[in-house]
PDB file of C-alpha atoms in Angstrom:
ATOM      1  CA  UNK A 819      43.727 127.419 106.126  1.00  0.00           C
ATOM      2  CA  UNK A 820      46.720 128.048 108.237  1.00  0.00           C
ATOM      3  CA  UNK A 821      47.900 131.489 108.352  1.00  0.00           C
ATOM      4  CA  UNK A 822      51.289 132.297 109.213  1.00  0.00           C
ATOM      5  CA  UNK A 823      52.661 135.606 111.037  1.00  0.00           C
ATOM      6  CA  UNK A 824      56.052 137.097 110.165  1.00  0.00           C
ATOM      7  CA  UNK A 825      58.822 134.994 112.064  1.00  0.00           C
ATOM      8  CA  UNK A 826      57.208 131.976 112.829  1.00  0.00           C
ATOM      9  CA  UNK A 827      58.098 128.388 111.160  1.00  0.00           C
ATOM     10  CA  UNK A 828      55.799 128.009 108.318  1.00  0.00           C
ATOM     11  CA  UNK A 829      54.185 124.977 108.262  1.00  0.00           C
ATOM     12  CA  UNK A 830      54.570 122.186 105.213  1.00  0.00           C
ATOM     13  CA  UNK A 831      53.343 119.064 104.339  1.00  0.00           C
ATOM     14  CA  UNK A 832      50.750 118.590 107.238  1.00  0.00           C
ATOM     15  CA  UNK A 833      53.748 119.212 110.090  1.00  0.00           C
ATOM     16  CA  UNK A 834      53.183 121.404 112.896  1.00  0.00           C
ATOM     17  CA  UNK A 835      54.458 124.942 113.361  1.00  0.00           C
ATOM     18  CA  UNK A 836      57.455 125.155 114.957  1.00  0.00           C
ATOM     19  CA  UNK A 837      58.405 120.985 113.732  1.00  0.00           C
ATOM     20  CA  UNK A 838      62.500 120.843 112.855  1.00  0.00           C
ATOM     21  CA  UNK A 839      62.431 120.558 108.751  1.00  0.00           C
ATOM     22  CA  UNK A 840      65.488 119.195 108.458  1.00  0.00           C
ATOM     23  CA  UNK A 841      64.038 116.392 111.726  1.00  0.00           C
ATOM     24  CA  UNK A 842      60.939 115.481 109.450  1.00  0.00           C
ATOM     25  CA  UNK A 843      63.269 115.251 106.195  1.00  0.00           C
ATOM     26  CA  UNK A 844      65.167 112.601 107.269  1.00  0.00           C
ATOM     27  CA  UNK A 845      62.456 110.546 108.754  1.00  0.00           C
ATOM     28  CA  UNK A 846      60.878 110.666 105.522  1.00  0.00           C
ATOM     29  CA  UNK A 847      63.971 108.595 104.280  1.00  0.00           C
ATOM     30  CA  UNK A 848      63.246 104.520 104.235  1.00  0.00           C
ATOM     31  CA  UNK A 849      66.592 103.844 105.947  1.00  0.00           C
ATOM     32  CA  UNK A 850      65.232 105.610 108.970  1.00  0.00           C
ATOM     33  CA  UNK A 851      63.043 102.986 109.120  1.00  0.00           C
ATOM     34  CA  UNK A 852      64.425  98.959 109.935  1.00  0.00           C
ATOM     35  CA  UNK A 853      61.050  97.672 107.827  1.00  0.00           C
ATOM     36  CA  UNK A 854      61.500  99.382 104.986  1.00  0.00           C
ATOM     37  CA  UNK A 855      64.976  98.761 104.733  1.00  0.00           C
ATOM     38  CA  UNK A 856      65.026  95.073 105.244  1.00  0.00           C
ATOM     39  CA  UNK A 857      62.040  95.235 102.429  1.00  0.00           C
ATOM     40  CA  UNK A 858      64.565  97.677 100.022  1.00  0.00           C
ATOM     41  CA  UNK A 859      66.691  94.454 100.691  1.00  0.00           C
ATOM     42  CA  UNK A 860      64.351  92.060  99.617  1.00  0.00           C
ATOM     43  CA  UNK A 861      63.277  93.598  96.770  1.00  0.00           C
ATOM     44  CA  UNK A 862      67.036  94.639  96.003  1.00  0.00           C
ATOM     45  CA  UNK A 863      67.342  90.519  96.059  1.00  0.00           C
ATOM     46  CA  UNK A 864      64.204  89.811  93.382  1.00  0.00           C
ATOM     47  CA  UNK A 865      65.354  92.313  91.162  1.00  0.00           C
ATOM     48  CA  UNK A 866      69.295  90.840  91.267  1.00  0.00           C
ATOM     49  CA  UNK A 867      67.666  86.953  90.873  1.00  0.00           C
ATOM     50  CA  UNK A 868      66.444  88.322  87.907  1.00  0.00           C
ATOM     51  CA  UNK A 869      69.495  89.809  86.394  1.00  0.00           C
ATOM     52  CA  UNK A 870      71.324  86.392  87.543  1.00  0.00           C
ATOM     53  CA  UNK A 871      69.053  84.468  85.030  1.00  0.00           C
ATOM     54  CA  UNK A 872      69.349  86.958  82.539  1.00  0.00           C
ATOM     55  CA  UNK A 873      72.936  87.189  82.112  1.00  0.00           C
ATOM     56  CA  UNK A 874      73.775  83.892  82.385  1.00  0.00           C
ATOM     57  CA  UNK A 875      71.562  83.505  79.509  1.00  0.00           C
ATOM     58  CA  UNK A 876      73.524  85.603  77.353  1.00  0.00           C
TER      59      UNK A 876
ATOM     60  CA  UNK B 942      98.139  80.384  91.348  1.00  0.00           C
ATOM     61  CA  UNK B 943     100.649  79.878  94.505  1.00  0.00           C
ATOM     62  CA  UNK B 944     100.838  76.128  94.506  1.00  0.00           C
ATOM     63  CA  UNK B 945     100.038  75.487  98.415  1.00  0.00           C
ATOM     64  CA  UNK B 946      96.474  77.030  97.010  1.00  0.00           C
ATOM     65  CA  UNK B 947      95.671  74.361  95.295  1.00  0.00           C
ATOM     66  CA  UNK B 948      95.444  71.905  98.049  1.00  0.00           C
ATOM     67  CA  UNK B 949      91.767  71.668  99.494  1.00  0.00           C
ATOM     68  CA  UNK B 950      92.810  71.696 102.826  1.00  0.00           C
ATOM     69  CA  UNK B 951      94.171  75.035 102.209  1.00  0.00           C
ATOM     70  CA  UNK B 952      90.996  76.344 100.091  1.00  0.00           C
ATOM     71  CA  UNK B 953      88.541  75.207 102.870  1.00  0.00           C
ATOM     72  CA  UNK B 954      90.601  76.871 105.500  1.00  0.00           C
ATOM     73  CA  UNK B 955      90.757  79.992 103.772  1.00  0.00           C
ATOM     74  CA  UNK B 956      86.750  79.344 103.153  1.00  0.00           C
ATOM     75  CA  UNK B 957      86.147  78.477 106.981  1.00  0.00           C
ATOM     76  CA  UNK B 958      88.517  82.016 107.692  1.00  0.00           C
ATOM     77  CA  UNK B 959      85.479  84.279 105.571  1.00  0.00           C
ATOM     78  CA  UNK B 960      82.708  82.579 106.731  1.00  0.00           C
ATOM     79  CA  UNK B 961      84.155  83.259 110.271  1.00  0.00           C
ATOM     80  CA  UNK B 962      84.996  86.653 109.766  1.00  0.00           C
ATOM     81  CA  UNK B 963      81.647  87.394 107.624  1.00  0.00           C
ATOM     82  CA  UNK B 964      79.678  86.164 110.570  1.00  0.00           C
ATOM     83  CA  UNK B 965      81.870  88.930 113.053  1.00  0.00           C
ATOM     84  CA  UNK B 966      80.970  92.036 110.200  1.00  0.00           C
ATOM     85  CA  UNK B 967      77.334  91.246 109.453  1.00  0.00           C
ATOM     86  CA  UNK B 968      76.916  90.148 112.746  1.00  0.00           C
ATOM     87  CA  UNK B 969      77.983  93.113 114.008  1.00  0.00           C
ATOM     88  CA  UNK B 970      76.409  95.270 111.242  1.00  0.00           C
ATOM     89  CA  UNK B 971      72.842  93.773 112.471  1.00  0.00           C
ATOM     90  CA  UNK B 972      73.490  94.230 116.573  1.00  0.00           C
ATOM     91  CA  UNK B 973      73.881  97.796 115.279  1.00  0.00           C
ATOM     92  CA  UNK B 974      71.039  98.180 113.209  1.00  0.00           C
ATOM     93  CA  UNK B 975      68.512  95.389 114.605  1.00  0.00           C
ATOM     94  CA  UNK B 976      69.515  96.710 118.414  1.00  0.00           C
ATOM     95  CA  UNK B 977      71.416  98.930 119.678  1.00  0.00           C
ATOM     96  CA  UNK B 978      70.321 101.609 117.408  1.00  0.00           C
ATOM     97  CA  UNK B 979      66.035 100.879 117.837  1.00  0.00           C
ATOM     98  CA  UNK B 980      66.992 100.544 121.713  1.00  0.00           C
ATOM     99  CA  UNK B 981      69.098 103.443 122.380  1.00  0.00           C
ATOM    100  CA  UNK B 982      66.027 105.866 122.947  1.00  0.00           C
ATOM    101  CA  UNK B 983      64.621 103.534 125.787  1.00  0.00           C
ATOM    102  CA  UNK B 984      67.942 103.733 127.778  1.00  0.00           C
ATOM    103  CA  UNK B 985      67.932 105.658 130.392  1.00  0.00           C
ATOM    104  CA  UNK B 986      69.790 109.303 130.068  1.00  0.00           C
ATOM    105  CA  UNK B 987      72.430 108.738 132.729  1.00  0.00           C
ATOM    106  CA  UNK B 988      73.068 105.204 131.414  1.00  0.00           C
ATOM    107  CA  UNK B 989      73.197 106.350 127.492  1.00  0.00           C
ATOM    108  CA  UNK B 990      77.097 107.552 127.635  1.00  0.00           C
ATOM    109  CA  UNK B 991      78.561 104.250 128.519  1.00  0.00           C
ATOM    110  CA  UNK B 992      77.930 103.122 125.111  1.00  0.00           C
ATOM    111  CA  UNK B 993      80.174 105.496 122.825  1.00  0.00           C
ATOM    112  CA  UNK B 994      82.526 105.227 125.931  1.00  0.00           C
ATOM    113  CA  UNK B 995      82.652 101.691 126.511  1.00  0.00           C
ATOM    114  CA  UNK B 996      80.528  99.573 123.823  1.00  0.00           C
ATOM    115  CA  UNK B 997      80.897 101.246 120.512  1.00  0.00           C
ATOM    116  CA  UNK B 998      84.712 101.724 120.622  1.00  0.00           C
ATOM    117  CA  UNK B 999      85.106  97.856 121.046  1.00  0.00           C
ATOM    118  CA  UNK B1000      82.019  96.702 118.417  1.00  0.00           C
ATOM    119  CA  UNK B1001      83.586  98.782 116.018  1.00  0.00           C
ATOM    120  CA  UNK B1002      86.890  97.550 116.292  1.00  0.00           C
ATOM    121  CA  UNK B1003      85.821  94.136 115.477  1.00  0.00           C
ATOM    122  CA  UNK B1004      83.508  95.199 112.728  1.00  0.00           C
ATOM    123  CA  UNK B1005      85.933  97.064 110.820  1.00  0.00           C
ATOM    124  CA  UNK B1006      88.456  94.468 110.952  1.00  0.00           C
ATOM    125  CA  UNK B1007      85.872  91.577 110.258  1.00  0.00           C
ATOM    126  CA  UNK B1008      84.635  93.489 107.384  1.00  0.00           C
ATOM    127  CA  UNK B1009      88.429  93.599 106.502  1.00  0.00           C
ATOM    128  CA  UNK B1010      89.703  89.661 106.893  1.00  0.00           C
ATOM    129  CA  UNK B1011      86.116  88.960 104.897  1.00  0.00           C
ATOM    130  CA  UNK B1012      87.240  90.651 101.318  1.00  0.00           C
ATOM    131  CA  UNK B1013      90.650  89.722 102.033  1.00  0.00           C
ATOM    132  CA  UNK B1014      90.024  85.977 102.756  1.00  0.00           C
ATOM    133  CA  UNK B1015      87.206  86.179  99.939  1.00  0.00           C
ATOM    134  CA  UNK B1016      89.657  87.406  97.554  1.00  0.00           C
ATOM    135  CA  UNK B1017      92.214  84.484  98.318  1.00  0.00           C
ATOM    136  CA  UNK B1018      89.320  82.159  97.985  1.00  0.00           C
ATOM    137  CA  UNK B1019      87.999  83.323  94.689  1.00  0.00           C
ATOM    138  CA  UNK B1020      91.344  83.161  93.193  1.00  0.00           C
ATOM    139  CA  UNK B1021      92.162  79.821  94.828  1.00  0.00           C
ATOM    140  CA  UNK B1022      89.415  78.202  93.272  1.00  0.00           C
ATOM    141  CA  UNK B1023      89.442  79.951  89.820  1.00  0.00           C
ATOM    142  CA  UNK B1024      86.678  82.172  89.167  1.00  0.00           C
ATOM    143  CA  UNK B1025      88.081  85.999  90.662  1.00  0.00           C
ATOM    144  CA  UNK B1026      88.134  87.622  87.732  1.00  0.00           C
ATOM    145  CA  UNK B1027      84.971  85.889  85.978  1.00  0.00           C
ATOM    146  CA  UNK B1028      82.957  86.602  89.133  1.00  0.00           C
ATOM    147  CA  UNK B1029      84.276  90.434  88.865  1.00  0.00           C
ATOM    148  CA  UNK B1030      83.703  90.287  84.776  1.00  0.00           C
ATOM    149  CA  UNK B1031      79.799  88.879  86.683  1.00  0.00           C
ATOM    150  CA  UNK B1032      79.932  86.029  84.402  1.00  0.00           C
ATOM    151  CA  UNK B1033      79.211  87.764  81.482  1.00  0.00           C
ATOM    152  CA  UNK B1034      79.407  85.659  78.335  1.00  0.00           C
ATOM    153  CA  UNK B1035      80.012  82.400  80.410  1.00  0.00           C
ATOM    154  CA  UNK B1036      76.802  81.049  80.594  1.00  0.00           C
ATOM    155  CA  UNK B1037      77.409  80.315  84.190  1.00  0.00           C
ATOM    156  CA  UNK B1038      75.067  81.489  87.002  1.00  0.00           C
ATOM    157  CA  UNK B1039      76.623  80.735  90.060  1.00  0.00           C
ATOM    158  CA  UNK B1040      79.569  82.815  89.042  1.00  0.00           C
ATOM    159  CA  UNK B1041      77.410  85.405  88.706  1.00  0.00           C
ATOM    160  CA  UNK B1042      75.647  85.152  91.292  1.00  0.00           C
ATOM    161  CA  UNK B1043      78.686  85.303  93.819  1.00  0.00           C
ATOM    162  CA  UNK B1044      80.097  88.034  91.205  1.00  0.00           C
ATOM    163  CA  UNK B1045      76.947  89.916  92.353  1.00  0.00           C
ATOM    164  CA  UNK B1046      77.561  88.787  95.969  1.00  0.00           C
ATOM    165  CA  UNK B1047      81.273  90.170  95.975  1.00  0.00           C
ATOM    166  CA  UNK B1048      80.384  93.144  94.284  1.00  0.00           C
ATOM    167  CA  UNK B1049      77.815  94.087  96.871  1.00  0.00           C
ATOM    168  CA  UNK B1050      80.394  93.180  99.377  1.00  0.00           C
ATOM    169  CA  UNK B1051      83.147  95.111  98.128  1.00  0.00           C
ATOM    170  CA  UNK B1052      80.870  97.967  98.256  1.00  0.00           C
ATOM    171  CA  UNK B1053      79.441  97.202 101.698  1.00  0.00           C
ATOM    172  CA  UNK B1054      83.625  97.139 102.428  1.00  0.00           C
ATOM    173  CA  UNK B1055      84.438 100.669 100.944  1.00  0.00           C
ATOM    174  CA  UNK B1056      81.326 101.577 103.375  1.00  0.00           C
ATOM    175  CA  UNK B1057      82.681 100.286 106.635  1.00  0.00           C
ATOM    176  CA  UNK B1058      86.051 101.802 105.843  1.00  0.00           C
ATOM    177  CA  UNK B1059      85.711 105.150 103.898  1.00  0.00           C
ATOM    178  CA  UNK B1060      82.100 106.347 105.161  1.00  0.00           C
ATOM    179  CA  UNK B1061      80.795 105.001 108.774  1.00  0.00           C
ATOM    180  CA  UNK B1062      84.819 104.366 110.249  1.00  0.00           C
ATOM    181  CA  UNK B1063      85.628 107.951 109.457  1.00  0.00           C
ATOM    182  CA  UNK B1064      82.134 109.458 110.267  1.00  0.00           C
ATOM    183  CA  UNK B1065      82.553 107.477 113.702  1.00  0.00           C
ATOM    184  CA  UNK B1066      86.165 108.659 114.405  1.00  0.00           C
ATOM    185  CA  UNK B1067      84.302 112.385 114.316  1.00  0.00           C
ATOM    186  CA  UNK B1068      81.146 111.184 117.340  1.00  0.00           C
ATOM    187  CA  UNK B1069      84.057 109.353 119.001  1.00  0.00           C
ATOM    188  CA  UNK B1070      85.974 112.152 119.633  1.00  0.00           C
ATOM    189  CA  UNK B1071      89.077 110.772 117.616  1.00  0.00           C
ATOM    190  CA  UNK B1072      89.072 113.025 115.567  1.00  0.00           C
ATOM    191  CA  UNK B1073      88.295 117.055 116.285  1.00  0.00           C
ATOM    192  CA  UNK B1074      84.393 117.881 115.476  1.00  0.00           C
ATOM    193  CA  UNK B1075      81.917 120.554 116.532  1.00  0.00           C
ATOM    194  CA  UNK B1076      78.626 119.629 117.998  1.00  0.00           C
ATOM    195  CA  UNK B1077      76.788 120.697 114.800  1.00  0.00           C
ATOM    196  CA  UNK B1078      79.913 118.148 112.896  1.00  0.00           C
ATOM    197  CA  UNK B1079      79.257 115.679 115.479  1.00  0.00           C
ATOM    198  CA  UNK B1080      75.167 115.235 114.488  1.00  0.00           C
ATOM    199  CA  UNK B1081      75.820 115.767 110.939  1.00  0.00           C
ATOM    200  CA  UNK B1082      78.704 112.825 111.407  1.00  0.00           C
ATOM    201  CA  UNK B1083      75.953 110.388 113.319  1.00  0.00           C
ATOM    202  CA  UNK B1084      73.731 110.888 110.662  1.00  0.00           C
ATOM    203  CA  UNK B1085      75.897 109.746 107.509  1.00  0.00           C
ATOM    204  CA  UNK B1086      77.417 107.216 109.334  1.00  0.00           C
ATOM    205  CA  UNK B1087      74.267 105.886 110.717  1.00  0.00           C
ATOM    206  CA  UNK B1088      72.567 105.846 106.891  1.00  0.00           C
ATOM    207  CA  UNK B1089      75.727 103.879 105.310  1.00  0.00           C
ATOM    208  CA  UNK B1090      75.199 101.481 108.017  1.00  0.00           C
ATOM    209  CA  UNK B1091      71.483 101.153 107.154  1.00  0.00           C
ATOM    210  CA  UNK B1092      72.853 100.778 103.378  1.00  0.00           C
ATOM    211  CA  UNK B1093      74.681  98.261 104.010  1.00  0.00           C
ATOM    212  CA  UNK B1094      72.050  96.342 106.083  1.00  0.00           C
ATOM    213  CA  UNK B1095      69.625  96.380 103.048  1.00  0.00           C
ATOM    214  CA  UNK B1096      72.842  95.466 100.616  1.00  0.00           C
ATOM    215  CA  UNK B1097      73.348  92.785 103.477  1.00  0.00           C
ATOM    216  CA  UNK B1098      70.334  90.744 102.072  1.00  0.00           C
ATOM    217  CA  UNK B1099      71.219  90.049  97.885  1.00  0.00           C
ATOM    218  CA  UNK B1100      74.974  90.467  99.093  1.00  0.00           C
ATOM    219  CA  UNK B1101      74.219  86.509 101.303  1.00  0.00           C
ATOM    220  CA  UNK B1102      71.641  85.768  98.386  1.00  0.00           C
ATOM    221  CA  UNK B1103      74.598  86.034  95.882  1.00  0.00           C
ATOM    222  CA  UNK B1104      76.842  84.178  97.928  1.00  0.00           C
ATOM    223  CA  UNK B1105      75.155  81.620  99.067  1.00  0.00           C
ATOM    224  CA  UNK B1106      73.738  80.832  95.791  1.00  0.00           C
ATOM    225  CA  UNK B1107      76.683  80.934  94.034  1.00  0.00           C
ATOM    226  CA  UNK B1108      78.476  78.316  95.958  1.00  0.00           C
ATOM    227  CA  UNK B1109      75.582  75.981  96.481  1.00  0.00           C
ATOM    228  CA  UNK B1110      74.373  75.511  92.634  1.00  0.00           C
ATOM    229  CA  UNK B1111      71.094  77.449  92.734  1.00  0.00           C
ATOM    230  CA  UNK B1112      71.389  78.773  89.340  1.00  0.00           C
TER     231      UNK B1112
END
């Protein structure tokens, strides 16, 4: 169990004391990383294939 | 339709004209993302300013405008051959897939457009200097301009899909 003293950083989801919040927030965002965004693309592509057949079935 | 559209010459040289200029924007959009941005924390301190002084300036003059002559070019081209406003309507009701597929392909585009000119050009203008921003302005600047550029890398991917497909009878 962690304890914290008055004025320190508290410490969240597993980061260490003193770790910039608003740093760890935005690495927790996919489009940080070049991976997941080229797989947010590819799966961005499936889902639009999809859609293609279905409207031009209606 | 202006009648000098209607000749193919015309329509393929407006066709070669986007596919030229598409190739400057997303080819410019992936340096960005695919290398400068994963290599600019191996560069060497002293040798990091020379590129927002001398590199970025120039890339993003050509990628603005390239994103630019694309949708304009693409527009002329869509209407030249017939299918702008069924591609923007995505086909709906047409029964015809390669319209909309490209509508998906130039809706994804237009968006990846609005991106270049309303979120990352401004947001750049700011870490440039060009326009007067605080330090704090400066990061917070970076960091929306540098997640509408990963956007549109991962729009990048159905937006070529759709296009490609649309004009080559996939669907």
């Amino acid at each position: 169990v962690q304890s914290i003293a008055v004025g320190q950083p508290r410490a969240y989801d597993g980061a260490a004391i003193g770790e910039n919040q608003p740093q760890r927030d935005a690495m927790k965002n996919p489009l940080d990383s070049l991976g997941q965004t080229v797989a947010l693309g590819v799966v961005l592509t499936i889902v639009m294939t999809f859609l293609i057949h279905v409207i031009a079935s209606i | 339709m202006p009648h000098f559209l209607a000749d193919p010459w015309v329509a393929f040289l407006v066709r070669w004209l986007h596919i030229m200029s598409g190739v400057m924007w997303i080819g410019l959009l992936w340096y960005f993302n695919f290398v400068q941005t994963p290599t600019m924390p191996k560069i060497p301190a002293e040798l990091k300013p020379a590129i927002p002084r001398f590199i970025l300036p120039e890339a993003l003059f050509w990628f603005r405008w390239g994103a630019m002559a694309t949708i304009v070019f693409g527009l002329i081209l869509a209407h030249a051959q017939g299918y702008l406003v069924d591609a923007i309507k995505l086909g709906i009701g047409e029964h015809r897939g390669n319209v909309t597929a490209i509508g998906f392909g130039m809706w994804l585009g237009t968006i990846m457009w609005f991106n270049v000119w309303f979120i990352i050009w401004p947001n750049q203008q700011k870490v440039l200097g060009l326009t007067p921003a605080d330090d704090a302005a400066k990061k917070s600047a970076a960091r929306t301009a540098g997640l509408a550029s990963r956007v549109n890398t991962m729009l990048s991917i159905p937006m070529l899909y759709g296009m490609a497909a649309g004009s080559h009878g996939v669907f």
